[in-house]
Amino acid sequence: MTAEVRVSAAIAPKRRFGGMSGGNARAVIERGLRATMSNNYLVILSGFFEPVFYLFSMGIGLGGIIGAIDVDGASVPYGAYIAPALLAVSAMNGAIYDSTWNVFFKLNFGKLYQTMLLTSLGPLDVAIGEITLALLRGGVYAVGFLIVMQTMGLVLSPLAILAIPAVILIAAGFASIGMAFTSYLKTFQQMDWLPMVMLPMFLFSATFFPITVYPEAIQIMVQCFPLWHGVELIRMLTTGVVTSMIWVHIGYYLVMLGVGVVVVSRRLRALFLG
Amino acid sequence: MSEPVIRAENIVKKYGDFVAVDGISFEVQRGESFGLLGPNGAGKSTTMKMIAAVSTRTSGNLEVLGMDPNTDGPAIRSQLGVVPQEDNLDQELRVRENLITYGRFFGMSHAAVAKRADELLEFAQLTDRAKSKVEPLSGGMKRRLTIARSLMNDPQMLLLDEPTTGLDPQARHILWDRLFRLKEQGTTLVLTTHYMDEAEQLSDRIIVVDKGAIMAEGSPAQLIRQYSSKEVLEVRYGSDKNKTVAKSIADIGERQEILPDRILIYSDNGERDLAVITNRGHHPTTSLVRRSSLEDVFLRLTGRTLVE
């Protein structure tokens, strides 16, 4: 009965959200970074190159033919038009990859979350930690891509520096929704639905051309999808053509994030504390 | 004098229509080693999950370390060590990293987890594998690492769910030795098992669980005294003949169990009874006289064997 054995080294957390949180999402993030360092940093790099290739191909190739595009009355070179869209897409891809494939594996095969919930962590810590990891990745892509944009002369406004927090917000929105989606999946096959949603969003969300080319009904549909808001948000910041719509775009992502976090922590509670 | 560390009153767990735990009541005292013995599917693991605050009970009262697991999960778990049935080590991390990150989940400082991890690697006899990946470790090593991991937060109570299932005899004995040391240090152990030898080795007190309900409670020796005889004579005649022979030796011993592969005769003197049987001309193909075990207690209580 030595004191050394009896006194637990763990700090007993206060009751938060009825046992949903141990107030230690940081440890979840730390674990993710450690695992990334020792395993799959190459996978992370691959996600960075995809939009860069698109930028080289479309921006330089097509850009030479197309010339400039009209954005709210301002004339923007084609490369500078698609670059912010590709930045938003890379934030989406990074966040979605992390919050779907990675989370699915950890959930169903690695049993990682079960393990975490044997400690003083709560489901909310796990949800917040994992979403933060996904958006950190989105953030890293964003900074890299912005550097590429800057060197190619595609950054038209000093406001572009705000694209970094904006990208993190976009990543957070997608990561939380992605993780919520993944928590309902039972098999790898169901993951095939993902490209069915992601690819059209990528192609039609004013990524490569303004949505004014579509009839009104389709325009409204595109505007319902999250990526369009992300593309417009980033484009405003890097081109400097900012309108009051920016608040709608930001609001859209805040709601997405809020809904995602609530759904994810509820699902984790149902899955592991049921 | 001290408060019990677990107090369960009539706890029930239902999954839809299925009743996994059907009104179990028990108490566990500080420093005690408490076993839940029962076959697979008896409700042992579910009970453990409710204690570990990773499963919410459907009804009944449950107090763990004076708190309610339904609302104080993180606070309770901060004082518990949990060794789950299947090894769920972090495959993306190395051996020592597994301990480090787990300690961090409890909010321990970097310095504290580093020191504790090294102590526990020593305890688990894994110091030379500290930098190894998890995957190539043997089953016994993985189990020891899982136990070391569960001790990172210096838990007041250790919950072990089938701690040695799937291990070879040598690995089991190493593990039992480690658990015995913890018991000597005063750690409260709560374990589930369907191995009677494990329950006998490690538990001061046992509840026998079947179909979600408690069948009996006591120390291993008490249970054996109460529900079984001193010795057991096992005779085998081959699967077809067991039943026919059983009829003509039915009067021997205090009680008999006729299993498909053998006849168990409960008696205070197995050798004497074996002599009686052979004198009647029923020479068994094999015979064995042994001490009564918890397996016999279980058979008596439920009419079924533990490992089926």
XYZ file of C-alpha atoms in Angstrom:
582
model
C 0.000 0.000 0.000
C 2.707 2.479 -0.882
C 1.654 6.014 -1.691
C 3.548 5.778 -4.956
C 1.181 3.171 -6.293
C -2.031 4.542 -4.835
C -2.003 8.123 -5.994
C -2.897 8.218 -9.634
C -0.585 10.336 -11.743
C -3.484 11.327 -13.938
C -5.154 14.637 -13.295
C -8.792 13.849 -12.581
C -10.701 16.035 -15.007
C -13.702 18.091 -13.973
C -17.102 17.022 -15.241
C -17.605 18.687 -18.614
C -20.601 18.228 -20.877
C -21.873 15.316 -18.782
C -18.763 13.178 -19.164
C -18.350 13.924 -22.856
C -15.032 15.711 -22.528
C -11.835 15.393 -20.549
C -10.640 18.789 -21.766
C -7.544 17.284 -23.362
C -7.983 17.326 -27.146
C -4.344 18.410 -27.275
C -3.160 14.895 -26.454
C -5.174 13.542 -29.395
C -3.506 16.038 -31.734
C -0.107 15.191 -30.311
C -0.677 11.492 -30.951
C -1.650 12.217 -34.548
C 1.442 14.284 -35.186
C 3.655 11.628 -33.639
C 2.096 8.921 -35.792
C 2.458 11.083 -38.894
C 6.117 11.782 -38.177
C 7.001 8.136 -37.823
C 4.866 6.806 -40.671
C 3.114 8.581 -43.452
C 4.577 11.982 -44.122
C 5.030 11.017 -47.791
C 1.282 10.526 -48.192
C 0.847 14.034 -46.876
C 3.214 15.424 -49.505
C 1.260 13.764 -52.315
C -1.854 15.742 -51.408
C 0.061 18.960 -51.865
C 1.089 18.279 -55.462
C -2.340 17.606 -56.936
C -3.531 21.237 -57.041
C -0.055 22.387 -58.053
C -0.245 20.147 -61.133
C -3.692 21.512 -61.953
C -2.368 25.029 -61.617
C 0.553 24.367 -63.972
C -1.629 22.593 -66.506
C -4.789 24.694 -66.527
C -3.382 27.993 -65.308
C -0.459 28.176 -67.712
C -1.849 26.001 -70.504
C -5.464 27.109 -70.712
C -4.653 30.505 -69.258
C -2.659 31.382 -72.369
C -5.731 30.799 -74.555
C -8.404 32.215 -72.258
C -6.674 35.361 -71.074
C -8.690 37.104 -68.376
C -11.982 36.527 -66.578
C -14.382 39.097 -65.207
C -14.844 38.936 -61.427
C -17.431 41.388 -60.116
C -16.335 43.922 -62.684
C -12.600 43.409 -62.214
C -10.540 41.679 -64.876
C -8.513 38.808 -63.417
C -5.916 36.752 -65.381
C -7.052 33.128 -65.755
C -4.209 31.731 -63.621
C -5.051 34.107 -60.774
C -8.721 33.153 -61.205
C -8.309 29.407 -60.751
C -5.413 29.442 -58.253
C -7.551 30.430 -55.212
C -10.144 27.857 -56.262
C -7.457 25.182 -56.348
C -6.315 26.338 -52.934
C -9.817 25.820 -51.560
C -9.930 22.418 -53.278
C -6.637 21.379 -51.710
C -7.944 22.362 -48.282
C -11.028 20.268 -48.966
C -9.049 17.292 -50.224
C -6.625 17.284 -47.302
C -9.406 17.574 -44.760
C -11.625 14.995 -46.438
C -8.795 12.491 -46.867
C -7.873 12.743 -43.212
C -11.392 12.699 -41.883
C -12.678 9.846 -44.041
C -10.031 7.267 -44.991
C -7.834 7.852 -41.975
C -10.713 8.100 -39.554
C -12.422 5.046 -41.034
C -9.292 3.032 -40.493
C -8.793 4.254 -36.942
C -12.449 3.662 -36.168
C -12.828 0.167 -37.548
C -9.408 -1.446 -37.727
C -6.954 0.394 -35.540
C -9.516 0.580 -32.719
C -7.750 3.797 -31.849
C -10.778 5.650 -30.569
C -11.830 2.771 -28.360
C -8.390 2.955 -26.792
C -8.565 6.704 -26.329
C -11.905 6.356 -24.594
C -10.362 4.010 -22.008
C -8.483 7.034 -20.680
C -9.739 10.264 -19.190
C -10.467 11.544 -22.694
C -14.098 11.962 -23.690
C -15.687 11.640 -27.152
C -15.582 15.411 -27.582
C -11.789 15.451 -27.082
C -11.414 12.789 -29.745
C -13.682 14.633 -32.175
C -12.031 18.006 -31.704
C -8.537 16.502 -31.776
C -9.075 14.556 -34.977
C -10.776 17.467 -36.743
C -7.932 19.765 -35.728
C -5.428 17.313 -37.183
C -7.288 17.282 -40.468
C -7.352 21.045 -40.665
C -3.685 21.340 -39.713
C -3.030 19.315 -42.797
C -5.272 21.590 -44.837
C -3.321 24.524 -43.384
C 0.036 23.086 -44.391
C -1.208 22.575 -47.970
C -2.507 26.120 -48.014
C 0.731 27.732 -46.965
C 2.679 25.687 -49.530
C 0.241 26.532 -52.283
C 0.221 30.229 -51.412
C 4.000 30.246 -51.756
C 3.658 28.699 -55.209
C 1.015 31.304 -56.127
C 3.211 34.126 -54.887
C 6.206 32.956 -56.931
C 4.010 32.632 -60.035
C 2.717 36.171 -59.523
C -0.868 35.020 -58.996
C -1.403 36.787 -55.684
C -3.086 40.083 -56.541
C -3.810 41.470 -53.084
C -2.098 41.688 -49.682
C -5.387 40.372 -48.296
C -4.127 36.976 -49.506
C -2.460 36.477 -46.156
C -5.985 36.065 -44.736
C -6.403 33.111 -47.066
C -4.460 31.036 -44.524
C -7.046 31.313 -41.719
C -9.769 31.074 -44.370
C -8.341 27.815 -45.656
C -8.181 26.487 -42.104
C -11.844 27.356 -41.658
C -12.706 25.567 -44.906
C -10.669 22.539 -43.852
C -12.376 22.516 -40.455
C -15.811 22.540 -42.060
C -14.995 19.677 -44.416
C -13.143 17.689 -41.759
C -16.026 17.800 -39.298
C -18.602 16.854 -41.920
C -16.263 14.198 -43.335
C -15.790 12.634 -39.931
C -19.521 12.736 -39.239
C -20.127 10.978 -42.579
C -17.455 8.371 -41.823
C -18.949 7.573 -38.435
C -22.004 6.141 -40.224
C -20.049 3.926 -42.619
C -19.800 0.205 -42.073
C -17.705 -0.954 -45.030
C -14.932 0.364 -47.242
C -17.220 0.036 -50.280
C -19.491 2.754 -48.965
C -16.525 5.088 -49.219
C -17.023 4.962 -53.003
C -19.811 7.496 -52.559
C -17.230 10.087 -51.697
C -15.850 10.800 -55.219
C -19.458 10.948 -56.445
C -19.875 14.049 -54.304
C -16.348 15.439 -54.376
C -15.691 15.301 -58.116
C -18.769 17.253 -59.275
C -18.148 19.775 -56.531
C -14.578 20.169 -57.742
C -15.594 20.575 -61.389
C -18.649 22.808 -61.064
C -18.066 25.097 -58.055
C -16.745 28.056 -60.068
C -13.373 26.377 -59.940
C -12.398 26.797 -63.591
C -15.103 29.181 -64.847
C -17.755 31.479 -63.350
C -21.074 29.805 -62.537
C -22.876 32.473 -64.567
C -22.483 30.135 -67.544
C -25.226 27.955 -66.031
C -28.987 28.535 -66.014
C -30.259 30.082 -62.793
C -31.549 26.823 -61.300
C -28.183 25.139 -61.583
C -26.440 28.225 -60.225
C -28.573 28.023 -57.090
C -27.751 24.346 -56.720
C -24.025 25.012 -56.973
C -24.365 27.765 -54.400
C -25.820 25.282 -51.949
C -22.678 23.187 -52.007
C -19.888 24.001 -49.574
C -16.997 24.133 -52.016
C -18.488 27.063 -53.955
C -18.461 29.136 -50.760
C -14.866 28.125 -50.116
C -13.765 28.991 -53.639
C -15.476 32.379 -53.542
C -14.090 33.153 -50.102
C -10.491 32.461 -51.049
C -10.857 34.154 -54.425
C -12.044 37.342 -52.759
C -8.983 37.357 -50.547
C -6.313 36.601 -53.138
C -7.754 38.858 -55.853
C -8.744 41.609 -53.459
C -12.270 41.818 -54.947
C -14.198 41.570 -51.669
C -17.989 41.924 -51.377
C -20.313 41.594 -48.386
C -21.013 38.007 -49.517
C -17.825 37.120 -47.649
C -19.840 36.931 -44.422
C -22.214 34.418 -45.972
C -19.267 32.259 -46.990
C -17.700 32.443 -43.534
C -21.051 31.791 -41.880
C -21.616 28.750 -44.082
C -18.419 27.144 -42.819
C -19.033 28.042 -39.192
C -22.401 26.282 -39.356
C -20.827 23.298 -41.117
C -18.179 23.043 -38.417
C -20.684 23.351 -35.585
C -23.024 20.733 -37.013
C -20.100 18.405 -37.728
C -18.650 18.588 -34.214
C -22.034 17.945 -32.600
C -22.811 14.989 -34.863
C -19.344 13.480 -34.484
C -19.248 13.600 -30.715
C -22.785 12.193 -30.517
C -21.843 9.400 -32.884
C -18.671 8.604 -30.958
C -20.687 8.508 -27.784
C -23.196 6.143 -29.369
C -20.459 3.987 -30.884
C -18.205 3.694 -27.866
C -20.104 4.711 -24.790
C -23.442 3.085 -25.748
C -13.839 0.801 7.149
C -13.060 2.164 3.715
C -15.720 2.665 1.074
C -15.956 -0.078 -1.551
C -14.313 0.906 -4.844
C -17.170 -0.607 -6.821
C -20.739 -0.832 -5.680
C -23.155 -2.363 -8.174
C -26.842 -2.653 -7.327
C -29.085 -4.505 -9.696
C -27.349 -3.224 -12.816
C -28.994 -4.082 -16.119
C -27.715 -3.642 -19.644
C -30.014 -4.203 -22.606
C -29.122 -3.968 -26.260
C -32.538 -3.661 -27.864
C -34.415 -6.764 -26.714
C -31.261 -8.612 -25.741
C -30.481 -8.545 -22.039
C -26.695 -8.779 -21.676
C -26.586 -8.145 -17.941
C -29.672 -8.976 -15.935
C -29.640 -7.356 -12.516
C -26.172 -8.001 -11.095
C -25.228 -6.768 -7.609
C -21.780 -6.920 -6.018
C -19.202 -4.887 -4.176
C -15.441 -4.771 -4.548
C -13.239 -3.577 -1.689
C -10.054 -1.582 -2.061
C -7.005 -3.792 -2.589
C -9.142 -6.813 -3.358
C -8.669 -9.084 -6.329
C -12.081 -9.783 -7.743
C -12.943 -12.210 -10.530
C -15.933 -12.581 -12.806
C -16.017 -16.153 -14.016
C -18.339 -17.366 -16.711
C -18.561 -18.702 -20.256
C -18.327 -16.505 -23.346
C -21.424 -14.359 -23.670
C -22.262 -14.462 -19.951
C -22.191 -10.683 -19.644
C -18.731 -10.358 -18.101
C -17.295 -7.982 -20.663
C -20.430 -5.855 -20.651
C -20.196 -5.577 -16.866
C -16.547 -4.535 -17.211
C -17.464 -1.911 -19.779
C -20.040 -0.417 -17.461
C -17.466 -0.273 -14.657
C -14.934 1.325 -17.011
C -17.544 3.943 -17.930
C -17.464 3.039 -21.606
C -20.975 1.610 -21.634
C -24.006 3.247 -20.070
C -26.195 0.946 -17.999
C -29.881 0.608 -18.778
C -30.926 0.615 -15.121
C -29.673 0.019 -11.593
C -27.146 1.855 -9.438
C -23.432 1.777 -10.061
C -20.742 3.625 -8.173
C -17.104 3.396 -9.156
C -14.650 5.146 -6.818
C -17.632 6.997 -5.421
C -18.720 8.381 -8.805
C -21.397 7.559 -11.367
C -19.910 6.177 -14.600
C -22.810 7.552 -16.643
C -21.877 11.145 -15.904
C -18.282 11.089 -14.636
C -16.638 8.886 -17.255
C -13.430 10.880 -17.726
C -12.928 11.383 -13.972
C -13.444 7.679 -13.216
C -11.286 6.531 -16.096
C -8.478 8.810 -14.936
C -8.141 6.479 -11.921
C -8.582 3.193 -13.788
C -6.307 0.972 -15.786
C -8.131 -1.013 -18.447
C -6.796 -4.039 -20.281
C -9.312 -4.861 -22.992
C -9.965 -8.333 -24.298
C -8.303 -7.757 -27.649
C -4.982 -5.943 -27.868
C -5.703 -2.530 -29.270
C -2.180 -1.181 -29.284
C -1.437 1.735 -31.572
C 0.138 0.127 -34.649
C 1.246 3.481 -36.002
C 3.495 4.039 -33.000
C 6.518 2.252 -31.562
C 6.482 0.359 -28.276
C 7.638 3.195 -26.023
C 5.585 5.746 -27.952
C 2.501 3.692 -27.167
C 3.124 4.246 -23.476
C 4.036 7.915 -23.888
C 0.936 8.890 -25.861
C -1.334 6.890 -23.584
C 0.023 8.735 -20.555
C -0.540 12.022 -22.354
C -4.187 11.074 -22.876
C -4.446 11.275 -19.087
C -3.046 14.785 -19.094
C 0.268 13.731 -17.518
C 3.299 15.947 -18.154
C 5.944 15.054 -20.733
C 8.499 14.476 -17.962
C 6.138 12.256 -15.971
C 5.194 10.057 -18.924
C 8.824 9.605 -19.973
C 9.839 8.453 -16.497
C 6.797 6.227 -16.070
C 7.205 4.677 -19.529
C 10.748 3.586 -18.737
C 9.721 2.091 -15.396
C 6.902 0.165 -17.009
C 9.006 -1.110 -19.896
C 11.212 -2.575 -17.212
C 8.204 -4.021 -15.379
C 6.842 -5.556 -18.578
C 10.288 -6.893 -19.525
C 10.207 -4.946 -22.773
C 13.034 -2.461 -22.250
C 15.061 -3.899 -25.114
C 12.042 -3.597 -27.438
C 11.343 0.057 -26.620
C 11.955 1.267 -30.172
C 10.423 -1.730 -31.907
C 7.232 -1.552 -33.888
C 4.217 -3.131 -32.245
C 3.233 -5.523 -34.992
C 6.191 -7.977 -34.795
C 5.878 -8.491 -31.027
C 4.718 -11.893 -29.813
C 1.242 -12.326 -28.321
C 2.626 -12.416 -24.797
C 4.699 -9.270 -25.357
C 1.719 -7.410 -26.779
C -0.322 -8.381 -23.751
C 2.417 -7.219 -21.395
C 2.654 -3.952 -23.297
C -1.115 -3.527 -23.035
C -0.883 -4.090 -19.286
C 2.070 -1.709 -18.989
C 0.044 0.843 -20.921
C -2.903 0.445 -18.560
C -0.579 1.255 -15.640
C 0.700 4.543 -17.085
C -1.611 6.619 -14.885
C -0.826 4.661 -11.673
C -4.421 3.460 -11.553
C -6.166 2.740 -8.277
C -7.891 -0.163 -9.913
C -6.973 -2.395 -12.825
C -9.686 -3.960 -14.995
C -8.567 -6.992 -16.979
C -10.860 -8.586 -19.533
C -9.737 -12.143 -20.326
C -6.092 -11.224 -19.708
C -4.480 -14.439 -20.929
C -6.859 -15.729 -23.595
C -4.890 -16.918 -26.591
C -1.504 -17.025 -24.875
C 0.728 -20.066 -24.577
C 1.298 -21.509 -21.072
C 4.688 -19.884 -20.583
C 3.438 -16.447 -21.567
C 0.463 -16.905 -19.247
C 2.701 -17.656 -16.293
C 4.874 -14.599 -16.927
C 1.733 -12.503 -17.060
C 0.268 -13.999 -13.904
C 3.533 -13.266 -12.144
C 3.349 -9.596 -13.185
C -0.291 -9.328 -12.099
C 0.505 -10.995 -8.818
C 3.126 -8.341 -8.122
C 0.574 -5.615 -8.704
C -1.770 -7.346 -6.304
C 1.004 -7.465 -3.713
C 1.495 -3.727 -4.161
C -2.153 -3.213 -3.261
C -3.663 -2.508 -6.667
C -7.322 -3.508 -6.814
C -7.726 -6.063 -9.601
C -10.996 -6.851 -11.308
C -10.739 -9.549 -13.937
C -13.002 -11.597 -16.124
C -11.991 -15.006 -17.286
C -13.412 -18.234 -18.531
C -10.333 -20.088 -17.332
C -10.853 -21.555 -13.908
C -7.115 -21.843 -13.220
C -6.715 -18.153 -13.882
C -9.571 -17.285 -11.552
C -8.045 -19.533 -8.874
C -4.576 -18.040 -9.319
C -5.520 -14.403 -9.247
C -8.787 -13.874 -7.400
C -9.505 -13.509 -3.712
C -13.197 -13.564 -4.445
C -15.222 -14.638 -7.445
C -18.698 -14.254 -8.789
C -19.840 -16.923 -11.192
C -21.888 -15.313 -13.960
C -24.111 -17.021 -16.488
C -26.671 -15.529 -18.871
C -26.246 -12.105 -17.332
C -26.963 -13.184 -13.746
C -24.855 -14.149 -10.719
C -24.976 -17.860 -9.915
C -22.677 -17.925 -6.889
C -20.193 -15.819 -4.976
C -17.226 -16.575 -2.728
C -13.512 -17.335 -2.630
C -12.380 -20.092 -5.000
C -11.910 -22.479 -2.057
C -15.320 -21.659 -0.584
C -17.066 -22.168 -3.888
C -15.407 -25.503 -4.429
C -16.284 -26.623 -0.897
C -19.849 -25.481 -1.246
C -20.652 -26.707 -4.736
C -18.331 -29.600 -5.351
C -16.671 -32.565 -3.685
C -13.066 -32.969 -2.596
C -12.077 -35.079 -5.562
C -13.318 -35.814 -9.024
C -12.932 -39.109 -10.839
C -13.066 -38.838 -14.604
C -13.668 -42.026 -16.590
C -13.929 -42.418 -20.353
C -15.402 -45.347 -22.213
C -15.569 -43.880 -25.676
C -18.359 -41.646 -26.869
C -20.908 -44.405 -27.620
C -20.519 -46.338 -24.416
C -20.391 -43.542 -21.816
C -24.162 -43.419 -21.473
C -24.698 -47.174 -21.193
C -21.951 -47.624 -18.624
C -23.226 -44.636 -16.657
C -26.460 -46.510 -15.867
C -24.707 -49.370 -14.160
C -22.399 -47.169 -12.053
C -24.960 -44.493 -11.193
C -24.806 -45.292 -7.462
C -21.103 -44.450 -7.112
C -19.915 -41.125 -5.654
C -21.938 -38.218 -4.288
C -23.049 -37.006 -7.686
C -22.263 -37.563 -11.349
C -22.116 -35.508 -14.515
C -22.398 -37.423 -17.759
C -20.695 -35.412 -20.492
C -20.519 -36.517 -24.141
C -16.842 -37.457 -23.854
C -16.555 -38.554 -20.222
C -18.284 -39.292 -16.920
C -17.399 -37.143 -13.906
C -17.877 -38.755 -10.524
C -17.798 -36.387 -7.536
C -16.472 -38.120 -4.470
C -14.326 -37.778 -1.378
C -12.087 -40.595 -2.565
C -11.627 -41.013 -6.304
C -9.183 -43.922 -6.207
C -11.542 -46.001 -4.075
C -14.436 -45.369 -6.435
C -12.312 -46.216 -9.448
C -11.537 -49.556 -7.795
C -15.259 -50.193 -7.254
C -15.976 -49.493 -10.918
C -13.255 -51.790 -12.218
C -14.361 -54.518 -9.798
C -17.740 -54.403 -11.511
C -15.972 -55.144 -14.753
C -16.264 -51.659 -16.344
C -12.673 -50.963 -17.281
C -12.477 -47.371 -18.588
C -10.209 -46.605 -21.565
C -8.752 -43.749 -19.534
C -9.306 -42.558 -15.989
C -8.140 -39.606 -13.916
C -8.500 -38.600 -10.292
C -8.108 -34.894 -9.624
C -8.992 -32.126 -7.170
C -12.266 -30.318 -7.687
C -11.916 -27.039 -9.549
C -14.052 -24.035 -10.378
C -14.893 -25.774 -13.624
C -16.822 -28.321 -11.577
C -18.520 -25.561 -9.620
C -19.631 -24.033 -12.852
C -20.849 -27.330 -14.244
C -22.831 -27.928 -11.096
C -24.400 -24.485 -11.185
C -25.275 -24.315 -14.853
C -25.147 -27.859 -16.179
C -22.670 -26.660 -18.800
C -18.908 -26.533 -19.137
C -17.041 -23.227 -19.210
C -15.053 -23.759 -22.366
C -17.334 -25.211 -24.995
